[in-house]
Phi, psi and omega in degrees: 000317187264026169260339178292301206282330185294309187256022135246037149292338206069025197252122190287124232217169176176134165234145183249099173262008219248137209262093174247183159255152203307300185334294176325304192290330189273335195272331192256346172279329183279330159327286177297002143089038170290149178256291228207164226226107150286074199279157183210121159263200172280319202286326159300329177311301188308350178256352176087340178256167187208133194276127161235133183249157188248104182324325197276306172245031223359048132343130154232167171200166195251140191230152176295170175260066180245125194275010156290317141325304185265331184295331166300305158314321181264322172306353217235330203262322179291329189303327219280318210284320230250000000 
């Protein structure tokens, strides 16, 4: 539901189910040339937040699992980036 919502926020979105390592996972994302990152673990489900990290400085911060939210959040960070 919130990989639907971010992108029809228009916030460009790809999820990874494949039993990688956190590493593993951040490395095929800075490849794939992402600013920024949603991670949900077990301990975020269960809190309702999700870490979004900014790839360029790898800033994390904890956001509701909102797609209004998180659509704020990376906009508030690409402006700080300008």
């Amino acid at each position: 539901k919130l990989m639907h919502e971010l992108r029809s926020s228009g916030i460009r979105a790809d999820m990874d189910l494949d039993i990688k390592s956190l590493k593993s996972q951040m490395k095929q994302a800075d490849k794939a040339g992402a600013a920024h990152v949603l991670i949900i673990g077990e301990q975020e489900l269960e809190e309702h937040k999700a870490i979004l990290r900014d790839m360029a400085t790898k800033e994390q911060q904890r956001v509701a699992m909102d797609a209004a939210v998180i659509g704020k959040a990376v906009e508030r960070e690409s402006r700080s980036m300008a």
